[in-house]
């Protein structure tokens, strides 16, 4: 069975494994008994065939209606927040896989899709917040993204005053420096380190990818 590890994007020349362990599949090359990525892509270790290959990520993956996505808030106004969708999340068996979208897609969250009542979207979503949402409109970008539902909302955020990563406590986000509450539409899956790391990796690898082309 195909196995895609969580966000395992590789760049050309990245070490993937040893020929004693794996057969070098498509998108790879062998040098001195070591297997490397030949292209920018998602690495797949096929354990049954003992094969490693790299699937190109230039072939467009389009977010579709009802897909769960990870996005970053780019702007936040009274009635709408603009986001960039960086990942589609697929569930396979018990694993969640984060499939990077390269380039990221534009999305919009309308005030009616926040999943909570507020006067202005900007009070509950701030620029730079990472959000977990689902796609409601997939006809053309910007795609409609919704935070309606218990699991959806902000999964990583910084204090809007001092920039310190916010801490999740009793269904609320606190800044440990300012000792203040930062209101958000929060996801119970909030995990600053985990989600910031995903975006950081994406941005690093995507930049490297562009440079090698
Ligand atoms: Zn603060």
CSV table of N, CA, C and O in Angstrom, one decimal, residues 62-178:
chain,number,residue,atom,x,y,z
A,62,UNK,N,-6.4,20.0,-6.8
A,62,UNK,CA,-7.4,21.1,-6.6
A,62,UNK,C,-8.2,20.7,-5.4
A,62,UNK,O,-8.7,19.6,-5.2
A,63,UNK,N,-8.3,21.7,-4.5
A,63,UNK,CA,-9.2,21.5,-3.4
A,63,UNK,C,-10.6,21.3,-3.9
A,63,UNK,O,-11.0,22.0,-4.8
A,64,UNK,N,-11.4,20.4,-3.3
A,64,UNK,CA,-12.8,20.2,-3.7
A,64,UNK,C,-13.7,20.4,-2.6
A,64,UNK,O,-13.3,20.4,-1.4
A,65,UNK,N,-15.0,20.6,-3.0
A,65,UNK,CA,-16.0,20.8,-2.0
A,65,UNK,C,-15.9,19.7,-0.9
A,65,UNK,O,-15.8,18.5,-1.2
A,66,UNK,N,-16.1,20.1,0.4
A,66,UNK,CA,-16.0,19.2,1.5
A,66,UNK,C,-14.6,18.8,1.9
A,66,UNK,O,-14.5,18.1,2.9
A,67,UNK,N,-13.6,19.1,1.1
A,67,UNK,CA,-12.2,18.8,1.6
A,67,UNK,C,-11.9,19.6,2.8
A,67,UNK,O,-12.3,20.8,3.0
A,68,UNK,N,-11.1,19.0,3.7
A,68,UNK,CA,-10.7,19.7,4.9
A,68,UNK,C,-9.3,20.3,4.5
A,68,UNK,O,-8.5,19.7,3.9
A,69,UNK,N,-9.2,21.6,4.8
A,69,UNK,CA,-8.0,22.3,4.4
A,69,UNK,C,-7.3,23.1,5.6
A,69,UNK,O,-8.0,23.4,6.6
A,70,UNK,N,-6.0,23.3,5.4
A,70,UNK,CA,-5.3,24.2,6.3
A,70,UNK,C,-4.9,25.5,5.6
A,70,UNK,O,-4.4,25.4,4.5
A,71,UNK,N,-5.2,26.6,6.1
A,71,UNK,CA,-5.0,27.9,5.5
A,71,UNK,C,-4.4,28.9,6.4
A,71,UNK,O,-4.5,28.7,7.6
A,72,UNK,N,-3.9,29.9,5.8
A,72,UNK,CA,-3.4,31.1,6.6
A,72,UNK,C,-4.2,32.3,6.3
A,72,UNK,O,-4.5,32.6,5.1
A,73,UNK,N,-4.5,33.1,7.3
A,73,UNK,CA,-5.3,34.3,7.2
A,73,UNK,C,-4.4,35.4,6.6
A,73,UNK,O,-3.3,35.7,7.2
A,74,UNK,N,-4.8,36.0,5.5
A,74,UNK,CA,-4.0,37.0,4.8
A,74,UNK,C,-4.5,38.4,5.1
A,74,UNK,O,-3.8,39.3,5.3
A,75,UNK,N,-5.8,38.5,5.2
A,75,UNK,CA,-6.4,39.8,5.6
A,75,UNK,C,-7.8,39.4,6.3
A,75,UNK,O,-8.3,38.4,6.1
A,76,UNK,N,-8.2,40.3,7.2
A,76,UNK,CA,-9.4,40.1,8.0
A,76,UNK,C,-10.2,41.4,8.1
A,76,UNK,O,-9.7,42.3,8.7
A,77,UNK,N,-11.4,41.4,7.6
A,77,UNK,CA,-12.2,42.6,7.6
A,77,UNK,C,-13.5,42.4,8.4
A,77,UNK,O,-13.6,41.4,9.1
A,78,UNK,N,-14.5,43.2,8.1
A,78,UNK,CA,-15.7,43.1,8.8
A,78,UNK,C,-16.5,41.9,8.4
A,78,UNK,O,-17.0,41.1,9.2
A,79,UNK,N,-16.6,41.7,7.1
A,79,UNK,CA,-17.5,40.6,6.6
A,79,UNK,C,-16.8,39.4,6.0
A,79,UNK,O,-17.4,38.4,5.9
A,80,UNK,N,-15.5,39.6,5.7
A,80,UNK,CA,-14.7,38.6,5.0
A,80,UNK,C,-13.3,38.5,5.5
A,80,UNK,O,-12.7,39.5,5.8
A,81,UNK,N,-12.8,37.3,5.6
A,81,UNK,CA,-11.3,37.1,5.7
A,81,UNK,C,-10.8,36.4,4.5
A,81,UNK,O,-11.4,35.5,3.9
A,82,UNK,N,-9.7,36.9,4.0
A,82,UNK,CA,-9.0,36.2,2.9
A,82,UNK,C,-8.0,35.3,3.4
A,82,UNK,O,-7.3,35.6,4.4
A,83,UNK,N,-7.9,34.1,2.8
A,83,UNK,CA,-6.9,33.1,3.3
A,83,UNK,C,-6.2,32.5,2.1
A,83,UNK,O,-6.6,32.7,1.0
A,84,UNK,N,-5.0,32.0,2.4
A,84,UNK,CA,-4.3,31.1,1.4
A,84,UNK,C,-4.4,29.7,1.9
A,84,UNK,O,-4.0,29.4,3.0
A,85,UNK,N,-4.9,28.8,1.0
A,85,UNK,CA,-5.0,27.4,1.4
A,85,UNK,C,-3.7,26.7,1.0
A,85,UNK,O,-3.3,26.7,-0.2
A,86,UNK,N,-3.0,26.2,2.0
A,86,UNK,CA,-1.7,25.5,1.7
A,86,UNK,C,-1.8,24.0,1.7
A,86,UNK,O,-0.9,23.4,1.1
A,87,UNK,N,-2.7,23.4,2.4
A,87,UNK,CA,-2.8,22.0,2.5
A,87,UNK,C,-4.3,21.5,2.4
A,87,UNK,O,-5.2,22.1,2.9
A,88,UNK,N,-4.4,20.3,1.7
A,88,UNK,CA,-5.6,19.6,1.8
A,88,UNK,C,-5.3,18.4,2.7
A,88,UNK,O,-4.2,17.8,2.6
A,89,UNK,N,-6.2,18.1,3.6
A,89,UNK,CA,-6.0,17.0,4.6
A,89,UNK,C,-6.8,15.8,4.1
A,89,UNK,O,-8.0,15.9,4.0
A,90,UNK,N,-6.1,14.7,3.9
A,90,UNK,CA,-6.8,13.5,3.5
A,90,UNK,C,-6.7,12.5,4.7
A,90,UNK,O,-5.6,12.4,5.3
A,91,UNK,N,-7.8,11.8,4.9
A,91,UNK,CA,-7.7,10.7,5.9
A,91,UNK,C,-7.5,9.4,5.2
A,91,UNK,O,-8.3,9.1,4.3
A,92,UNK,N,-6.5,8.7,5.6
A,92,UNK,CA,-6.4,7.3,5.1
A,92,UNK,C,-6.2,6.4,6.3
A,92,UNK,O,-5.2,6.6,7.1
A,93,UNK,N,-7.0,5.4,6.5
A,93,UNK,CA,-7.0,4.6,7.7
A,93,UNK,C,-7.2,5.5,8.9
A,93,UNK,O,-8.0,6.4,8.9
A,94,UNK,N,-6.2,5.5,9.8
A,94,UNK,CA,-6.3,6.3,11.0
A,94,UNK,C,-5.4,7.6,10.8
A,94,UNK,O,-5.4,8.4,11.7
A,95,UNK,N,-4.6,7.6,9.7
A,95,UNK,CA,-3.7,8.7,9.6
A,95,UNK,C,-4.3,9.9,8.8
A,95,UNK,O,-5.1,9.7,8.0
A,96,UNK,N,-3.8,11.0,9.3
A,96,UNK,CA,-4.2,12.2,8.5
A,96,UNK,C,-3.0,12.6,7.7
A,96,UNK,O,-1.9,12.6,8.2
A,97,UNK,N,-3.2,12.9,6.4
A,97,UNK,CA,-2.1,13.3,5.6
A,97,UNK,C,-2.3,14.7,5.1
A,97,UNK,O,-3.4,15.1,4.7
A,98,UNK,N,-1.3,15.5,5.1
A,98,UNK,CA,-1.3,16.8,4.7
A,98,UNK,C,-0.7,16.9,3.3
A,98,UNK,O,0.5,16.7,3.1
A,99,UNK,N,-1.6,17.2,2.3
A,99,UNK,CA,-1.1,17.2,0.9
A,99,UNK,C,-0.9,18.7,0.6
A,99,UNK,O,-1.8,19.5,0.6
A,100,UNK,N,0.4,19.1,0.3
A,100,UNK,CA,0.6,20.5,0.0
A,100,UNK,C,0.1,20.9,-1.3
A,100,UNK,O,0.1,20.1,-2.3
A,101,UNK,N,-0.5,22.1,-1.4
A,101,UNK,CA,-0.9,22.7,-2.7
A,101,UNK,C,0.1,23.6,-3.1
A,101,UNK,O,0.5,24.6,-2.4
A,102,UNK,N,0.7,23.4,-4.3
A,102,UNK,CA,1.7,24.3,-4.8
A,102,UNK,C,1.3,24.7,-6.2
A,102,UNK,O,1.2,23.9,-7.1
A,103,UNK,N,1.0,26.0,-6.4
A,103,UNK,CA,1.1,27.1,-5.4
A,103,UNK,C,-0.2,27.0,-4.5
A,103,UNK,O,-1.1,26.3,-4.8
A,104,UNK,N,-0.2,27.8,-3.4
A,104,UNK,CA,-1.4,27.8,-2.5
A,104,UNK,C,-2.5,28.4,-3.2
A,104,UNK,O,-2.3,29.3,-4.1
A,105,UNK,N,-3.8,28.1,-2.9
A,105,UNK,CA,-5.0,28.6,-3.5
A,105,UNK,C,-5.6,29.7,-2.6
A,105,UNK,O,-5.5,29.7,-1.4
A,106,UNK,N,-6.2,30.7,-3.3
A,106,UNK,CA,-6.9,31.7,-2.5
A,106,UNK,C,-8.2,31.2,-2.0
A,106,UNK,O,-8.9,30.5,-2.7
A,107,UNK,N,-8.6,31.7,-0.8
A,107,UNK,CA,-9.9,31.3,-0.3
A,107,UNK,C,-10.5,32.5,0.5
A,107,UNK,O,-9.8,33.5,0.8
A,108,UNK,N,-11.8,32.4,0.7
A,108,UNK,CA,-12.5,33.5,1.4
A,108,UNK,C,-13.4,32.8,2.5
A,108,UNK,O,-14.0,31.8,2.3
A,109,UNK,N,-13.4,33.5,3.7
A,109,UNK,CA,-14.3,33.0,4.8
A,109,UNK,C,-15.3,34.2,5.0
A,109,UNK,O,-14.9,35.3,5.4
A,110,UNK,N,-16.5,33.9,4.7
A,110,UNK,CA,-17.6,34.9,4.9
A,110,UNK,C,-18.0,34.9,6.4
A,110,UNK,O,-17.9,33.8,7.0
A,111,UNK,N,-18.5,36.0,6.9
A,111,UNK,CA,-18.9,36.1,8.3
A,111,UNK,C,-19.9,35.0,8.6
A,111,UNK,O,-19.9,34.5,9.7
A,112,UNK,N,-20.8,34.7,7.7
A,112,UNK,CA,-21.8,33.6,7.9
A,112,UNK,C,-21.2,32.2,8.0
A,112,UNK,O,-21.9,31.3,8.4
A,113,UNK,N,-19.9,32.1,7.7
A,113,UNK,CA,-19.3,30.8,7.7
A,113,UNK,C,-18.2,30.7,8.8
A,113,UNK,O,-17.4,29.8,8.8
A,114,UNK,N,-18.3,31.6,9.8
A,114,UNK,CA,-17.4,31.6,10.9
A,114,UNK,C,-17.7,30.5,11.9
A,114,UNK,O,-16.9,30.0,12.7
A,115,UNK,N,-19.0,30.2,12.0
A,115,UNK,CA,-19.4,29.1,13.0
A,115,UNK,C,-19.7,29.7,14.3
A,115,UNK,O,-19.9,29.0,15.3
A,116,UNK,N,-19.6,31.0,14.4
A,116,UNK,CA,-20.0,31.7,15.7
A,116,UNK,C,-20.4,33.1,15.4
A,116,UNK,O,-20.0,33.7,14.4
A,117,UNK,N,-21.2,33.7,16.3
A,117,UNK,CA,-21.7,35.0,16.0
A,117,UNK,C,-20.7,36.1,16.4
A,117,UNK,O,-20.1,36.0,17.4
A,118,UNK,N,-20.6,37.1,15.5
A,118,UNK,CA,-19.7,38.2,15.8
A,118,UNK,C,-20.1,39.4,15.0
A,118,UNK,O,-20.7,39.3,13.9
A,119,UNK,N,-19.7,40.6,15.4
A,119,UNK,CA,-20.0,41.8,14.7
A,119,UNK,C,-19.1,41.9,13.4
A,119,UNK,O,-19.4,42.4,12.4
A,120,UNK,N,-17.8,41.5,13.6
A,120,UNK,CA,-16.8,41.6,12.6
A,120,UNK,C,-15.9,40.4,12.6
A,120,UNK,O,-15.5,39.9,13.6
A,121,UNK,N,-15.6,39.9,11.4
A,121,UNK,CA,-14.7,38.7,11.3
A,121,UNK,C,-13.4,39.0,11.9
A,121,UNK,O,-12.7,38.2,12.5
A,122,UNK,N,-12.9,40.3,11.8
A,122,UNK,CA,-11.6,40.7,12.3
A,122,UNK,C,-11.4,40.6,13.8
A,122,UNK,O,-10.3,40.6,14.3
A,123,UNK,N,-12.5,40.4,14.5
A,123,UNK,CA,-12.4,40.2,16.0
A,123,UNK,C,-12.0,38.8,16.3
A,123,UNK,O,-11.4,38.5,17.4
A,124,UNK,N,-12.3,37.9,15.4
A,124,UNK,CA,-12.1,36.4,15.7
A,124,UNK,C,-11.1,35.7,14.8
A,124,UNK,O,-10.7,34.6,15.1
A,125,UNK,N,-10.6,36.4,13.7
A,125,UNK,CA,-9.6,35.9,12.9
A,125,UNK,C,-8.6,37.0,12.6
A,125,UNK,O,-9.0,38.1,12.3
A,126,UNK,N,-7.3,36.8,12.9
A,126,UNK,CA,-6.3,37.8,12.7
A,126,UNK,C,-5.3,37.4,11.6
A,126,UNK,O,-5.1,36.1,11.4
A,127,UNK,N,-4.7,38.3,11.0
A,127,UNK,CA,-3.7,38.1,9.9
A,127,UNK,C,-2.6,37.2,10.5
A,127,UNK,O,-2.1,37.4,11.6
A,128,UNK,N,-2.2,36.1,9.8
A,128,UNK,CA,-1.2,35.2,10.3
A,128,UNK,C,-1.7,34.0,11.0
A,128,UNK,O,-1.0,33.0,11.1
A,129,UNK,N,-3.0,34.0,11.4
A,129,UNK,CA,-3.6,32.8,12.0
A,129,UNK,C,-3.6,31.7,11.0
A,129,UNK,O,-3.8,31.9,9.9
A,130,UNK,N,-3.4,30.5,11.6
A,130,UNK,CA,-3.5,29.3,10.7
A,130,UNK,C,-4.9,28.7,11.1
A,130,UNK,O,-5.2,28.5,12.3
A,131,UNK,N,-5.6,28.3,10.1
A,131,UNK,CA,-7.0,27.8,10.4
A,131,UNK,C,-7.2,26.4,9.7
A,131,UNK,O,-6.6,26.1,8.7
A,132,UNK,N,-8.1,25.7,10.4
A,132,UNK,CA,-8.5,24.4,9.8
A,132,UNK,C,-10.0,24.6,9.4
A,132,UNK,O,-10.8,25.1,10.2
A,133,UNK,N,-10.3,24.4,8.1
A,133,UNK,CA,-11.6,24.7,7.6
A,133,UNK,C,-12.0,23.6,6.6
A,133,UNK,O,-11.3,22.7,6.4
A,134,UNK,N,-13.2,23.8,6.1
A,134,UNK,CA,-13.6,22.9,5.0
A,134,UNK,C,-14.1,23.8,3.8
A,134,UNK,O,-14.7,24.9,4.0
A,135,UNK,N,-13.9,23.2,2.6
A,135,UNK,CA,-14.3,23.9,1.4
A,135,UNK,C,-15.8,23.8,1.1
A,135,UNK,O,-16.3,22.7,1.2
A,136,UNK,N,-16.4,25.0,0.9
A,136,UNK,CA,-17.8,25.0,0.6
A,136,UNK,C,-18.1,25.3,-0.9
A,136,UNK,O,-19.1,24.9,-1.5
A,137,UNK,N,-17.2,26.1,-1.5
A,137,UNK,CA,-17.4,26.5,-2.9
A,137,UNK,C,-16.1,26.3,-3.6
A,137,UNK,O,-15.0,26.8,-3.2
A,138,UNK,N,-16.1,25.4,-4.6
A,138,UNK,CA,-14.9,25.0,-5.3
A,138,UNK,C,-14.9,25.3,-6.8
A,138,UNK,O,-14.1,24.8,-7.6
A,139,UNK,N,-15.8,26.2,-7.2
A,139,UNK,CA,-16.0,26.5,-8.7
A,139,UNK,C,-14.7,27.1,-9.2
A,139,UNK,O,-14.2,26.7,-10.3
A,140,UNK,N,-14.2,28.1,-8.6
A,140,UNK,CA,-13.0,28.8,-9.1
A,140,UNK,C,-12.5,29.6,-7.9
A,140,UNK,O,-13.2,30.0,-7.0
A,141,UNK,N,-11.1,29.9,-7.9
A,141,UNK,CA,-10.6,30.6,-6.7
A,141,UNK,C,-11.1,32.1,-6.8
A,141,UNK,O,-11.3,32.6,-7.9
A,142,UNK,N,-11.3,32.8,-5.7
A,142,UNK,CA,-11.1,32.3,-4.3
A,142,UNK,C,-12.2,31.3,-3.9
A,142,UNK,O,-13.3,31.5,-4.2
A,143,UNK,N,-11.8,30.2,-3.3
A,143,UNK,CA,-12.7,29.1,-2.9
A,143,UNK,C,-13.4,29.6,-1.6
A,143,UNK,O,-12.8,30.3,-0.8
A,144,UNK,N,-14.6,29.1,-1.4
A,144,UNK,CA,-15.3,29.4,-0.2
A,144,UNK,C,-14.8,28.4,0.9
A,144,UNK,O,-14.8,27.2,0.7
A,145,UNK,N,-14.4,29.0,2.0
A,145,UNK,CA,-14.0,28.2,3.1
A,145,UNK,C,-14.9,28.4,4.3
A,145,UNK,O,-15.3,29.6,4.6
A,146,UNK,N,-15.2,27.4,5.1
A,146,UNK,CA,-16.1,27.5,6.2
A,146,UNK,C,-15.4,27.0,7.5
A,146,UNK,O,-14.7,26.0,7.5
A,147,UNK,N,-15.7,27.7,8.6
A,147,UNK,CA,-15.3,27.2,9.9
A,147,UNK,C,-16.4,26.7,10.7
A,147,UNK,O,-16.3,26.5,12.0
A,148,UNK,N,-17.6,26.5,10.1
A,148,UNK,CA,-18.7,26.0,10.8
A,148,UNK,C,-18.5,24.5,11.1
A,148,UNK,O,-18.1,23.7,10.3
A,149,UNK,N,-18.7,24.2,12.4
A,149,UNK,CA,-18.4,22.8,12.8
A,149,UNK,C,-17.4,22.8,14.0
A,149,UNK,O,-16.6,23.7,14.1
A,150,UNK,N,-17.6,21.8,14.9
A,150,UNK,CA,-16.8,21.8,16.1
A,150,UNK,C,-15.3,21.7,16.0
A,150,UNK,O,-14.6,22.4,16.7
A,151,UNK,N,-14.8,21.0,15.0
A,151,UNK,CA,-13.4,20.8,14.8
A,151,UNK,C,-12.7,22.0,14.2
A,151,UNK,O,-11.5,22.1,14.2
A,152,UNK,N,-13.5,22.9,13.6
A,152,UNK,CA,-12.9,23.9,12.7
A,152,UNK,C,-12.6,25.2,13.4
A,152,UNK,O,-13.4,25.6,14.3
A,153,UNK,N,-11.6,25.9,13.0
A,153,UNK,CA,-11.2,27.2,13.6
A,153,UNK,C,-9.7,27.4,13.5
A,153,UNK,O,-9.0,26.7,12.8
A,154,UNK,N,-9.3,28.3,14.4
A,154,UNK,CA,-7.8,28.6,14.5
A,154,UNK,C,-7.0,27.5,15.1
A,154,UNK,O,-7.4,27.0,16.2
A,155,UNK,N,-6.0,27.0,14.5
A,155,UNK,CA,-5.1,26.0,15.1
A,155,UNK,C,-3.8,26.4,15.5
A,155,UNK,O,-3.0,25.7,16.2
A,156,UNK,N,-3.4,27.7,15.1
A,156,UNK,CA,-2.1,28.3,15.5
A,156,UNK,C,-2.3,29.8,15.4
A,156,UNK,O,-2.7,30.3,14.4
A,157,UNK,N,-1.8,30.5,16.4
A,157,UNK,CA,-2.0,31.9,16.4
A,157,UNK,C,-1.0,32.6,17.3
A,157,UNK,O,-0.5,32.0,18.3
A,158,UNK,N,-0.6,33.8,17.0
A,158,UNK,CA,0.3,34.6,17.8
A,158,UNK,C,-0.5,35.8,18.4
A,158,UNK,O,-1.5,36.2,17.8
A,159,UNK,N,0.0,36.3,19.5
A,159,UNK,CA,-0.6,37.4,20.2
A,159,UNK,C,-0.6,38.6,19.2
A,159,UNK,O,0.5,38.9,18.6
A,160,UNK,N,-1.7,39.3,19.1
A,160,UNK,CA,-1.8,40.4,18.1
A,160,UNK,C,-1.0,41.7,18.7
A,160,UNK,O,-0.7,42.6,18.0
A,161,UNK,N,-0.7,41.7,20.0
A,161,UNK,CA,0.1,42.8,20.5
A,161,UNK,C,1.6,42.5,20.5
A,161,UNK,O,2.3,43.3,20.0
A,162,UNK,N,2.0,41.4,21.0
A,162,UNK,CA,3.4,41.2,21.2
A,162,UNK,C,4.0,40.0,20.3
A,162,UNK,O,5.2,39.9,20.2
A,163,UNK,N,3.1,39.3,19.6
A,163,UNK,CA,3.6,38.2,18.7
A,163,UNK,C,4.0,36.9,19.4
A,163,UNK,O,4.4,36.0,18.7
A,164,UNK,N,3.8,36.8,20.7
A,164,UNK,CA,4.1,35.5,21.3
A,164,UNK,C,3.1,34.5,20.9
A,164,UNK,O,1.9,34.8,20.8
A,165,UNK,N,3.5,33.2,20.7
A,165,UNK,CA,2.6,32.2,20.4
A,165,UNK,C,1.5,32.0,21.5
A,165,UNK,O,1.9,32.0,22.7
A,166,UNK,N,0.3,32.0,21.1
A,166,UNK,CA,-0.8,31.9,22.1
A,166,UNK,C,-1.0,30.5,22.6
A,166,UNK,O,-0.7,29.5,22.0
A,167,UNK,N,-1.4,30.4,23.9
A,167,UNK,CA,-1.6,29.1,24.6
A,167,UNK,C,-3.1,28.8,24.7
A,167,UNK,O,-3.8,29.7,25.0
A,168,UNK,N,-3.4,27.5,24.4
A,168,UNK,CA,-4.8,27.1,24.5
A,168,UNK,C,-5.1,26.7,25.9
A,168,UNK,O,-4.4,25.9,26.5
A,169,UNK,N,-6.1,27.3,26.5
A,169,UNK,CA,-6.5,27.0,27.9
A,169,UNK,C,-8.0,27.2,28.1
A,169,UNK,O,-8.5,28.3,27.8
A,170,UNK,N,-8.6,26.2,28.5
A,170,UNK,CA,-10.1,26.2,28.7
A,170,UNK,C,-10.9,26.9,27.6
A,170,UNK,O,-11.6,27.9,27.8
A,171,UNK,N,-10.7,26.3,26.4
A,171,UNK,CA,-11.4,26.9,25.2
A,171,UNK,C,-11.1,28.3,24.9
A,171,UNK,O,-12.0,29.0,24.3
A,172,UNK,N,-10.0,28.8,25.3
A,172,UNK,CA,-9.6,30.2,25.1
A,172,UNK,C,-8.2,30.2,24.7
A,172,UNK,O,-7.4,29.3,25.0
A,173,UNK,N,-7.7,31.3,24.1
A,173,UNK,CA,-6.3,31.5,23.8
A,173,UNK,C,-5.8,32.7,24.7
A,173,UNK,O,-6.4,33.7,24.8
A,174,UNK,N,-4.6,32.4,25.3
A,174,UNK,CA,-4.0,33.4,26.2
A,174,UNK,C,-2.6,33.7,25.7
A,174,UNK,O,-1.9,32.8,25.2
A,175,UNK,N,-2.2,34.9,25.9
A,175,UNK,CA,-0.8,35.3,25.7
A,175,UNK,C,-0.1,35.2,27.0
A,175,UNK,O,-0.4,35.9,28.0
A,176,UNK,N,1.0,34.4,27.1
A,176,UNK,CA,1.7,34.2,28.3
A,176,UNK,C,2.5,35.4,28.7
A,176,UNK,O,2.9,35.6,29.8
A,177,UNK,N,2.8,36.3,27.7
A,177,UNK,CA,3.5,37.5,28.0
A,177,UNK,C,2.6,38.7,28.5
A,177,UNK,O,2.9,39.3,29.5
A,178,UNK,N,1.6,38.9,27.7
A,178,UNK,CA,0.7,40.0,28.0
A,178,UNK,C,-0.3,39.6,29.1
A,178,UNK,O,-1.0,40.5,29.7
